[in-house]
Amino acid sequence: MKHPHASAVVRAVAARAGAAVLVVWGAATCAFLALHLIPGDPVAAIVGSHALVGAEQREEIRHHYGLDRSPLIQYGAYLRRLATGELGDSYQVQQPVSSLLAGQIGPTAQLALWSSLVAVVLAATVTVLTSGRSRWPRRVSSAVELLVVSTPSFWLGIMLLTVFSFRLEWLPVSDSGDARSLVLPVITLALPIAAVLTQVMREGLLGALEQPFSLTARSRGLAEHTVRSRHALRHAALPALTLTGWSTGTLLGGAVVVENVFARPGLGRITLQAVSDRDLPVVQGVVALSAVVFVLVGAVVELLYVVVDPRLRRGTGVAAA
Amino acid sequence: MHQPRLRRSALLPVLLLAAVTACSTDGGASSAGPAKPRSGGSLTYAAQQEPDCWDPHTSAQDVTAFVQRPVFDSLVHQTPDGELEPWLAKSWKTSEGGRTYTFELRDDVTFHDGKRLDAAAVKANFDHITAKATRSQYAAGLLGPYEGTTVKGKYEAEVRFSRPYAPFLQAASTTYLGMASPASLKAGADTLCAGTGSVGSGPFEAGAYTRGQQRGYTRNAAYAWAPKGAGHSGPARLDAFTIRFLTEDATRVGALTSGQVDAAAALPANRIAAVRRDARLDVVTKDVPGAVDTFYLNTKSPLFSDERVRKAFQRSIDLDALVKSVFQGTGTRAWSTLSPATPHSYDPALVNSWPYDRALAGRLLDRAGWTGRDAEGYRTKNGERLTVTAPVYGQASVFSQAVQGDLKKAGIDLRLAASTDATAVSAQLDEGRYDVVETSWARGDGDILSSFFLSTESSEGGGHNFARVTDPQVDAWLKKAQAATSPDERAAYYGKVQKWTTDHAAVVPAYVQKAAVGVNKKVHGLRLSLSAWPEFYAAWVEAGR
């Protein structure tokens, strides 16, 4: 009772955890339904049409993967496994999905984190530099942003490779463990995100510069750049933060393209292969993992709100903001 | 080895073509420089595809057979010309009219784990392949009517079949029936599939593997049992090599032209000329053996049960012109379902036997009652348009679309029903709901015809009888070919089947695929196997690399 807010915090955390479980369960169920409503025999997908597999062998495969049981029982077994973090065995690779994903999450996480970081730093820099009185830097930047956003990342990646790897031979096309091999994939993934972030942040920044507090800061004799980066940028950061959270979650989609173009190992590569092979356990595992990542990123973003906006640190006053 | 028609995805010829690794016009060494072969060095090879499962005893992917060939030796060796010669087996004899094969094994072969290869190891491998728990998708099928193996002596193994089975020797030469150390077979499906537990007796040992990236190979210094036709003897010349998995064409070709890899598979047709012009690079090509890219006409479909309509379809396509324009020299027009590169099976008499003849096609369609024309110029009968349905997994290839254009000129509407849903396409095939299927399957033996034309090889049973041929005469020829002991006798039966299928317009063979591998001129002796995959054993690189 010493902390009047303790029970409120527990309730908030419980609600959050409950919502997280719901999200993961929903995503997993959707994946299960989608993959099971597709017509056709999954055994055909497992063996491939061109395999020399007789009827008896097919039955053995069907039984091994539990495909001879009713969909409801399969769903129950799937949820039970999911709850214990066990995702079944891959049809094609014949290994536990969990260890398959665990082995591939490192390179993708590295790629995603660096890309997010580069995107944020790049966006903040460009925003501050192009939100001055003069309009032309803003116009040039907007044009470039539009170009980058509308460029398919596949093409962007190939262009970067052609210039920096094939022509100039500065950077390797693919390599293991070497930091140099991260440069081009990170740029490929970060550029479109940075472009979108810049647009959102600039809008917020320009709005904030019109606010009375900016006038106050200026009248105290602060330099224009300080006003922009210290004061106004914070205001621009909140919507950008939400967007960064979202884009980090969607980086897996980008990783599918980038990992294939740059021949990097990772979840994206596994996912593409699993989808084209109709490797159901792997696809379901990737969906469940993505849901968990989304939930975690959402939680982190909410924490960061509080860091960025001091008004949120007080239990009250949020509504006033 | 069959080409990468791994899943139904393989229905797309483009995919196939891309997956094919290499082929050489001369079928020989990549570059015969004046320099003397040297030992040492390493090279990097860019493959176009990565295996799902690395266990050749389980996987049906031919890329699996390729990446594991350096690790696993076989009892029999098939040379790039298609001849069978001793390898791990010094000799063999057949008895009981081809039901029993007795192998005399070499007594000096050791696996990478130090264990000796003996008759018990052969038995362990074949029994493992055919065991239910292995869930073999291809190798067990290659063993056909396998009954069992008997250990007759330490180095004498007798393999028995329930009926005469002549294709066995060629099957025994594939990586799918490669010999693994019996101890390694106990590691479990997941380890074997992961490729980390590959223990063979090959000239290279399996090295570090990063899924999605690359696998390393290191020289087996003890290697002393290369087959005669390998082009080299003793340990391999390369200290090591690496296969990188560069699935994007642009990346793979760029890596080759910028010198980041020493050789690259599956050059796209439109890049071959540019690679050839590069003074530092060579292109090695080779025809792929087995079943060429062929249109299988469903002889049981309402439309194509009329042989006249099938024949009209067959004669309406100007294949000479289409193949030339689409493949720019990386494929040749086919006359038979079998590739001329298939040893002892191809029937050259078929050449020019069914030339392009649109006038004949028109007469045949008239006789079959397809006399009307609709607004778009397609032929009609009772108000119905002459529409031929072809299920396509993924996207229709440029070649299929070119064929579609040709058929339109003849008043035939080829509907390329593209779908990315593998199981839906499978179901369509299994149930026979189509008029035509375009596909190919590489193998270094004419018995591939059995899987396409035996009445029992239905799609749902795992076979490829997409033409739905159920002819007792064809069955008899194929069975006799399996039982025949002389290559000539087998060739004669396979010739009859080839002629029958084109005569009855059950097939429209389209083009023979050529594999194209780009190689840096500093690499020597990287020859292509019969199946048009690079062989690393005799390869070497110039010093200073």
PDB file of C-alpha atoms in Angstrom, chain A residues 26 28-42 67 70-72 74-75 78 91 278 280 283-284, chain B residues 421-425 427:
ATOM      1  CA  GLY A  26      -4.352 -14.711 -33.560  1.00  0.00           C
ATOM      2  CA  ALA A  28      -0.660 -18.307 -35.363  1.00  0.00           C
ATOM      3  CA  THR A  29      -4.308 -19.260 -35.907  1.00  0.00           C
ATOM      4  CA  CYS A  30      -4.511 -17.236 -39.097  1.00  0.00           C
ATOM      5  CA  ALA A  31      -1.370 -18.930 -40.379  1.00  0.00           C
ATOM      6  CA  PHE A  32      -2.756 -22.346 -39.476  1.00  0.00           C
ATOM      7  CA  LEU A  33      -6.102 -21.654 -41.132  1.00  0.00           C
ATOM      8  CA  ALA A  34      -4.599 -20.110 -44.248  1.00  0.00           C
ATOM      9  CA  LEU A  35      -2.246 -23.004 -44.769  1.00  0.00           C
ATOM     10  CA  HIS A  36      -4.887 -25.653 -44.117  1.00  0.00           C
ATOM     11  CA  LEU A  37      -7.652 -24.102 -46.185  1.00  0.00           C
ATOM     12  CA  ILE A  38      -5.469 -24.261 -49.282  1.00  0.00           C
ATOM     13  CA  PRO A  39      -6.676 -27.169 -51.379  1.00  0.00           C
ATOM     14  CA  GLY A  40      -4.413 -30.084 -52.135  1.00  0.00           C
ATOM     15  CA  ASP A  41      -2.497 -32.692 -50.241  1.00  0.00           C
ATOM     16  CA  PRO A  42       0.346 -31.403 -48.053  1.00  0.00           C
ATOM     17  CA  LEU A  67      -1.389 -35.202 -41.218  1.00  0.00           C
ATOM     18  CA  SER A  70      -8.370 -34.387 -37.968  1.00  0.00           C
ATOM     19  CA  PRO A  71      -7.694 -30.655 -38.505  1.00  0.00           C
ATOM     20  CA  LEU A  72      -9.015 -29.878 -35.015  1.00  0.00           C
ATOM     21  CA  GLN A  74      -3.774 -30.919 -35.545  1.00  0.00           C
ATOM     22  CA  TYR A  75      -4.711 -27.398 -34.451  1.00  0.00           C
ATOM     23  CA  TYR A  78      -0.029 -27.049 -32.916  1.00  0.00           C
ATOM     24  CA  TYR A  91       9.012 -30.843 -43.903  1.00  0.00           C
ATOM     25  CA  ARG A 278       5.076 -25.079 -48.905  1.00  0.00           C
ATOM     26  CA  LEU A 280       4.092 -25.405 -43.427  1.00  0.00           C
ATOM     27  CA  VAL A 283       5.987 -20.787 -42.395  1.00  0.00           C
ATOM     28  CA  GLN A 284       3.912 -21.091 -39.219  1.00  0.00           C
TER      29      GLN A 284
ATOM     30  CA  ASP B 421      -0.188 -22.625 -55.246  1.00  0.00           C
ATOM     31  CA  ALA B 422       1.922 -25.775 -55.457  1.00  0.00           C
ATOM     32  CA  THR B 423      -0.636 -28.055 -53.872  1.00  0.00           C
ATOM     33  CA  ALA B 424      -3.464 -26.811 -56.087  1.00  0.00           C
ATOM     34  CA  VAL B 425      -1.341 -27.449 -59.153  1.00  0.00           C
ATOM     35  CA  ALA B 427      -4.125 -31.690 -57.281  1.00  0.00           C
TER      36      ALA B 427
END
